[in-house]
mmCIF file of C-alpha atoms in Angstrom:
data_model
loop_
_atom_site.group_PDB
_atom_site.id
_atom_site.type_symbol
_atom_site.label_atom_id
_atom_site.label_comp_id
_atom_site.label_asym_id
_atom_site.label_seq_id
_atom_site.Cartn_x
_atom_site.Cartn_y
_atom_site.Cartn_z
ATOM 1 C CA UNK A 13 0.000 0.000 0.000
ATOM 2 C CA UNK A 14 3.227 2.307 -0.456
ATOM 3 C CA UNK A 15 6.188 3.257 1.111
ATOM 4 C CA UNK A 16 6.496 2.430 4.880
ATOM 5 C CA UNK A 17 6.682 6.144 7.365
ATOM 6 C CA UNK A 18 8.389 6.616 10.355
ATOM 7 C CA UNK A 19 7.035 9.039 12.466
ATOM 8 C CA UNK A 20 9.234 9.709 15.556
ATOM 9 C CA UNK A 21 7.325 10.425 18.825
ATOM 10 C CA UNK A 22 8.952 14.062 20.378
ATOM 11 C CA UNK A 23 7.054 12.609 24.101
ATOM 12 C CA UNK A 24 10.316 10.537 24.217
ATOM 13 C CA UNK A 25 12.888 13.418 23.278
ATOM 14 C CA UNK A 26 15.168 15.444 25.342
ATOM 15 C CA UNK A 27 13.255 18.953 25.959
ATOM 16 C CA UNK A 28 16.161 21.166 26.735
ATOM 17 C CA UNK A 29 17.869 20.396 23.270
ATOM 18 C CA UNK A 30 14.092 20.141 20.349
ATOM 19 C CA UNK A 31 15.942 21.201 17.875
ATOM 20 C CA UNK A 32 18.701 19.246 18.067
ATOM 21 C CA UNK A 33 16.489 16.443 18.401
ATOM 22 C CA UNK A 34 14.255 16.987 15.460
ATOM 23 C CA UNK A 35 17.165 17.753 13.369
ATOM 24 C CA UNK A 36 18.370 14.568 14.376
ATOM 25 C CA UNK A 37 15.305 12.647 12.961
ATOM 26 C CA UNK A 38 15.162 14.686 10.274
ATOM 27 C CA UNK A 39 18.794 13.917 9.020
ATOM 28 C CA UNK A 40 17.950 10.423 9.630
ATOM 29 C CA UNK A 41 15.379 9.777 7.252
ATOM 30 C CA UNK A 42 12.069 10.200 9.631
ATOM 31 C CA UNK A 43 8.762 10.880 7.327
ATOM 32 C CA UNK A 44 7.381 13.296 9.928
ATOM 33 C CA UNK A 45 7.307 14.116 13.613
ATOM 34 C CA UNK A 46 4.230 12.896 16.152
ATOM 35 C CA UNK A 47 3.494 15.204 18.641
ATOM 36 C CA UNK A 48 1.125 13.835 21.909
ATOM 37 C CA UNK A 49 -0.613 16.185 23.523
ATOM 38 C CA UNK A 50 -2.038 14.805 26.783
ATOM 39 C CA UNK A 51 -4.365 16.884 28.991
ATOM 40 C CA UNK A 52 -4.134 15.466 32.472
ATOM 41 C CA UNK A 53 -7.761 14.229 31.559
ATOM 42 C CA UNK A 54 -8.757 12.437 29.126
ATOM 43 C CA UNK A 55 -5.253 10.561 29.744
ATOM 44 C CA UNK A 56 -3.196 10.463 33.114
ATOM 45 C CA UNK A 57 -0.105 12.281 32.072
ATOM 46 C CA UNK A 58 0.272 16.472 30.512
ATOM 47 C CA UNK A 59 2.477 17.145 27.865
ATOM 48 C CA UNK A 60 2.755 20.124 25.375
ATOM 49 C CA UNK A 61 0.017 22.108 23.572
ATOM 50 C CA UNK A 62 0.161 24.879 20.479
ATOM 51 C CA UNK A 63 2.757 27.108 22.027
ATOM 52 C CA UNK A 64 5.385 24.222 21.495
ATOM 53 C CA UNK A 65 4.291 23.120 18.206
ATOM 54 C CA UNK A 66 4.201 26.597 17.512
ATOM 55 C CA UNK A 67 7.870 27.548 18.627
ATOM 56 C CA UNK A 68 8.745 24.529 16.772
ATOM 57 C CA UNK A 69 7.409 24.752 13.133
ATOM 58 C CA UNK A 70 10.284 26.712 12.030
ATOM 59 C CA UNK A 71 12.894 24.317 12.574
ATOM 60 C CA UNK A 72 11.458 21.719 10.199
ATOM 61 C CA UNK A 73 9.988 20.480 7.165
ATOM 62 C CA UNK A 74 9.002 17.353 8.468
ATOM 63 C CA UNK A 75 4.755 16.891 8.536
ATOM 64 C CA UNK A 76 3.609 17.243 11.863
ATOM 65 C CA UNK A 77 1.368 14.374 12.841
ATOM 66 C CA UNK A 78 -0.481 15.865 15.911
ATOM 67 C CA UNK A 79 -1.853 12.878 18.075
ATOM 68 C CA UNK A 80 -4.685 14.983 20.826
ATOM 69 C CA UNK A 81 -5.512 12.725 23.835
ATOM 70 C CA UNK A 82 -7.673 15.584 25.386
ATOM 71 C CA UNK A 83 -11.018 16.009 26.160
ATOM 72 C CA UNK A 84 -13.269 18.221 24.369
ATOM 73 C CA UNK A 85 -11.188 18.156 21.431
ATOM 74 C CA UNK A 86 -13.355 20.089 19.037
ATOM 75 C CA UNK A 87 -12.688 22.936 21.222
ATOM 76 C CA UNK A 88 -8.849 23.218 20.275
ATOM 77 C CA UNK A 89 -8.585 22.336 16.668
ATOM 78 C CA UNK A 90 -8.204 25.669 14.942
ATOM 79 C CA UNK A 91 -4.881 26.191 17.453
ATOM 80 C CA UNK A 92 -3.393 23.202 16.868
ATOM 81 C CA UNK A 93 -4.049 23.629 13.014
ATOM 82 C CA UNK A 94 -2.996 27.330 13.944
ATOM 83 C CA UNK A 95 0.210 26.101 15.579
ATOM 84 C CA UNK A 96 1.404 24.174 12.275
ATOM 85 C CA UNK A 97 -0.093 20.704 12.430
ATOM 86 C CA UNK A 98 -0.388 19.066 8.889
ATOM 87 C CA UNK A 99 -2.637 15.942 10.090
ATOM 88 C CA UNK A 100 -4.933 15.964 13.337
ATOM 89 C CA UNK A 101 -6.070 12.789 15.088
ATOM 90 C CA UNK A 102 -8.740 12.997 17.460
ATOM 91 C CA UNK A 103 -9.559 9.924 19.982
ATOM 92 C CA UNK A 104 -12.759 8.288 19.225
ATOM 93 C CA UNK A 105 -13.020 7.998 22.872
ATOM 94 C CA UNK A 106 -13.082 11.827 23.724
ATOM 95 C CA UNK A 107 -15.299 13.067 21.694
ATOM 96 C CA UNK A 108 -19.255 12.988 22.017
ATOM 97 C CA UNK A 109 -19.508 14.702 18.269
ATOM 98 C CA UNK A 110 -17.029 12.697 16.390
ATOM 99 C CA UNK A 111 -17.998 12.934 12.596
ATOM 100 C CA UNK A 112 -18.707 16.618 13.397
ATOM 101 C CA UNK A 113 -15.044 16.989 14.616
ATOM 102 C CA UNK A 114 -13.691 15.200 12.022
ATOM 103 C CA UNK A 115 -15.452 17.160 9.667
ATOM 104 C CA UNK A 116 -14.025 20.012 11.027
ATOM 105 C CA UNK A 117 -10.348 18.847 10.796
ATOM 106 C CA UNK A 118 -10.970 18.616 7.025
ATOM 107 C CA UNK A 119 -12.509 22.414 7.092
ATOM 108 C CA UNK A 120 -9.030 23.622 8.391
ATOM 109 C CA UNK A 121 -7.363 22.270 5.846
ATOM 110 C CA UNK A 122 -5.628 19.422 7.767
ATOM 111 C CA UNK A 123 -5.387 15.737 7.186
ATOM 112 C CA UNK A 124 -7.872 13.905 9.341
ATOM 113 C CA UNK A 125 -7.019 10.966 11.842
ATOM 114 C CA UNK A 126 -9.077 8.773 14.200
ATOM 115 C CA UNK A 127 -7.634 7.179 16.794
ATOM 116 C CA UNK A 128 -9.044 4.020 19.222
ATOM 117 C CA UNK A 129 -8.144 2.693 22.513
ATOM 118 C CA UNK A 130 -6.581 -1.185 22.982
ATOM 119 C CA UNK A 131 -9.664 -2.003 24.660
ATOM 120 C CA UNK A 132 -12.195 -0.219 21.889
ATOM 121 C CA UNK A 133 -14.560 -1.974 19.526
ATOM 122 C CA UNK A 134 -13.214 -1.783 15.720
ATOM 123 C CA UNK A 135 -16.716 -1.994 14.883
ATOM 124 C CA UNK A 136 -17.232 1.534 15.512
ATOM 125 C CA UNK A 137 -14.419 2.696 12.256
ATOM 126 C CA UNK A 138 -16.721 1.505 9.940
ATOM 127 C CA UNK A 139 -18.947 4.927 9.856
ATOM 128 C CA UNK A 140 -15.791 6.704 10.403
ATOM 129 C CA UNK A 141 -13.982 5.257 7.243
ATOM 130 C CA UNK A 142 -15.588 8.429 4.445
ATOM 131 C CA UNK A 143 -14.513 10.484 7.039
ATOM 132 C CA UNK A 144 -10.607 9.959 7.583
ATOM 133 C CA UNK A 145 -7.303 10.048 6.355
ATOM 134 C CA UNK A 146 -5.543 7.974 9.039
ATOM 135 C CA UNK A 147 -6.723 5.093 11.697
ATOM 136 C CA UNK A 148 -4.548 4.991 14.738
ATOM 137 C CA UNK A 149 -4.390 1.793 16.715
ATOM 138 C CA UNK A 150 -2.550 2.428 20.097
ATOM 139 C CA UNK A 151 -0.515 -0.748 21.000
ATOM 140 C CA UNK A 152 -0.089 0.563 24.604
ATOM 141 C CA UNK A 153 -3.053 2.349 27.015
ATOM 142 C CA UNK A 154 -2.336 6.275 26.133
ATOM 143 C CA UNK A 155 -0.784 8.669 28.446
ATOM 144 C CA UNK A 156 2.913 7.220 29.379
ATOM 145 C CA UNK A 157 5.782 6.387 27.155
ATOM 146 C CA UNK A 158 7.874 3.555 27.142
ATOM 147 C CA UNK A 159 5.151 1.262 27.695
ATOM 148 C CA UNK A 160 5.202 -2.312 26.275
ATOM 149 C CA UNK A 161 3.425 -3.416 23.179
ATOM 150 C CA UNK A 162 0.119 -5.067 23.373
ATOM 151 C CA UNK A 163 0.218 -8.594 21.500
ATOM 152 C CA UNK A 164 -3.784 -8.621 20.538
ATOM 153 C CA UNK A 165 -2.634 -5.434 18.204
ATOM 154 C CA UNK A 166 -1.242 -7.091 15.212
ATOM 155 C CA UNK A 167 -5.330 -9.449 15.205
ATOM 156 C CA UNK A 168 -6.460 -5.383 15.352
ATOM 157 C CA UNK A 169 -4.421 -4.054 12.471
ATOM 158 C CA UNK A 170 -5.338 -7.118 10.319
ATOM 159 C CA UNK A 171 -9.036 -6.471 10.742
ATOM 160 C CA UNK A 172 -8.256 -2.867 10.281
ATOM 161 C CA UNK A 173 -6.321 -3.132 7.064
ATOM 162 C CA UNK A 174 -9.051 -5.424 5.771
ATOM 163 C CA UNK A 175 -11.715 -2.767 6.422
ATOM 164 C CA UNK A 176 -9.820 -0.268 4.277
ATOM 165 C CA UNK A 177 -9.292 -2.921 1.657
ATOM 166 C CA UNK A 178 -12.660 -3.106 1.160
ATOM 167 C CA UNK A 179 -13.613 0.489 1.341
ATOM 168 C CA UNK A 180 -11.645 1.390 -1.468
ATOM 169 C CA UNK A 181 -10.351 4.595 -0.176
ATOM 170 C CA UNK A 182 -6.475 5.432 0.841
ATOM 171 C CA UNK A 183 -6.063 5.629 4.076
ATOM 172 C CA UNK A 184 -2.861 5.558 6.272
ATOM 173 C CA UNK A 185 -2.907 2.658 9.227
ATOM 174 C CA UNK A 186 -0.754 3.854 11.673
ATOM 175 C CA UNK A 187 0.331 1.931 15.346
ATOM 176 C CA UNK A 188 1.816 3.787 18.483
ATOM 177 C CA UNK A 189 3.283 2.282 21.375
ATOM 178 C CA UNK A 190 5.719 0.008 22.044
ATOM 179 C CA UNK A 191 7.341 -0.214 18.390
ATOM 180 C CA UNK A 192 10.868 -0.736 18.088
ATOM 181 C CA UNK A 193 12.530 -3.169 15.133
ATOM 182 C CA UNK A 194 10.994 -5.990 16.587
ATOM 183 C CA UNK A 195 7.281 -5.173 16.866
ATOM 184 C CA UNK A 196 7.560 -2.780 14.084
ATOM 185 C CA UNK A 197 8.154 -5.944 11.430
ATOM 186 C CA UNK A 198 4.905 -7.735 12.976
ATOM 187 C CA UNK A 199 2.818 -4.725 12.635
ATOM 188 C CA UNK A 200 3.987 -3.946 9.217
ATOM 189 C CA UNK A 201 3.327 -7.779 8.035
ATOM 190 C CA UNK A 202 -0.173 -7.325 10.567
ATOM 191 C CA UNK A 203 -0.933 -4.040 7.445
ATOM 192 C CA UNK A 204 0.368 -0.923 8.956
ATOM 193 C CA UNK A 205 1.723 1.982 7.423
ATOM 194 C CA UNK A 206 3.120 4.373 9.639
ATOM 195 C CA UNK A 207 5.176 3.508 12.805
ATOM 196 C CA UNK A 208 5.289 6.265 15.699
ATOM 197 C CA UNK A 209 8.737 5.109 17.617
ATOM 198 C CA UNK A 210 9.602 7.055 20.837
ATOM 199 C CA UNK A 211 12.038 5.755 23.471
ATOM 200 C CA UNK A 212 13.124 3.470 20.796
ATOM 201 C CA UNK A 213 14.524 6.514 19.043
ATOM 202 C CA UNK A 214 15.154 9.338 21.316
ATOM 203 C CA UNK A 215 16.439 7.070 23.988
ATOM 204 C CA UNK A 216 19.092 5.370 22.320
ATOM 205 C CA UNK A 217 22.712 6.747 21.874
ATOM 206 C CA UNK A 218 22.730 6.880 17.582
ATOM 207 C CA UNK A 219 19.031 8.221 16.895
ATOM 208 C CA UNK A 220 19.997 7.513 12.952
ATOM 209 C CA UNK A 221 20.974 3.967 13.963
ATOM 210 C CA UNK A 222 18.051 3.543 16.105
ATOM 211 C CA UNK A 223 15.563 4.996 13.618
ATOM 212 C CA UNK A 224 17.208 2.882 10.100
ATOM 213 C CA UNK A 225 16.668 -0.430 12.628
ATOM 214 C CA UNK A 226 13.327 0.165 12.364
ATOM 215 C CA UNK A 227 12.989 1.494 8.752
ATOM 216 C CA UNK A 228 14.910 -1.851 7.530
ATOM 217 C CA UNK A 229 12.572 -4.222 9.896
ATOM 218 C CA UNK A 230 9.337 -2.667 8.384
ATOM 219 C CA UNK A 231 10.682 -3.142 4.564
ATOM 220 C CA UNK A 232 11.806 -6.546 5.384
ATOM 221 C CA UNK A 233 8.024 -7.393 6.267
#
């Protein structure tokens, strides 16, 4: 279904030194940047907002793949879209107006992503898949990195990458949490398209070597 992207998660990276982190990724071949932004709500953890993504657009040209596990979502899209985010995936769990939100991503001119809980029926895509540019399966419950991967998610992205077979329409499977070489070769055979890799990048010594591991795993799938 096309090239294989790498999406690095910036959760896992060194704050005192972004840039030098994102032009590390960058040098190294990443297809664009995920940014998690946790509210203290909706998941048990607080992260960054707009300002950051905002002080950060300059430095790159990488796509910024904003990932909002926050409540009320609906009520923060034209920042984020504001701030410089190129696709914008809202949980299916968080909001009560979800084709209406999704709907509204598209308005602002971003990409539109969905994203569902390990513990969430897939059933519930198939109204969603006119709507979307992107499914995100999380592989880990949201709201801490460094978590390890969930082994009922590669039966989730086959059913998943059947559902878009049969719909016709292109849309990116993506899987967060827990990928490193290893489980990013089983989700890539499992259908997926786009690997978001944090402490599996930022916390290893050679983010190049770290990141190519990965890049070589999914191709060999």
């Amino acid at each position: 279904m096309g090239r294989k992207l790498i999406a690095p998660s910036l959760l896992a990276a060194d704050f005192s030194k972004l840039e030098a982190e994102i032009r590390a990724v960058e040098s190294a071949g990443a297809d664009m940047l995920h940014l998690d932004v946790m509210d203290g709500h909706f998941v048990p953890n607080i992260s960054f907002g707009p300002p950051v993504i905002s002080a950060i657009r300059s430095l790159t040209r990488l796509p910024f793949d904003t990932h909002l596990m926050i409540e009320n979502p609906e009520q923060y899209l034209e920042q984020f879209r504001s701030a410089g985010s190129d696709m914008i995936t809202v949980h299916q769990e968080a909001s009560g107006q979800l084709r209406k939100t999704l709907a509204r991503i598209k308005e602002l001119g971003a990409k539109v992503g969905v994203a569902l809980n390990p513990s969430t029926s897939l059933d519930l895509l198939h109204e969603f898949l006119e709507d979307v540019d992107l499914i995100l399966i999380m592989s880990v419950h949201p709201g801490f990195g460094g978590q390890k991967f969930i082994p009922q998610t590669l039966q989730r992205l086959e059913e998943v990458s059947k559902m878009i077979a049969r719909c016709g329409r292109r849309i990116l499977l993506e899987v967060d949490g827990g990928i490193d070489a290893s489980t990013a070769q089983s989700c890539s055979s499992a259908g997926a398209d786009v690997f978001v890799a944090g402490t599996s990048i930022f916390r290893q010594p050679d983010r190049a070597k770290a990141l190519l591991s990965i890049r070589m795993a999914v191709e060999k799938a």
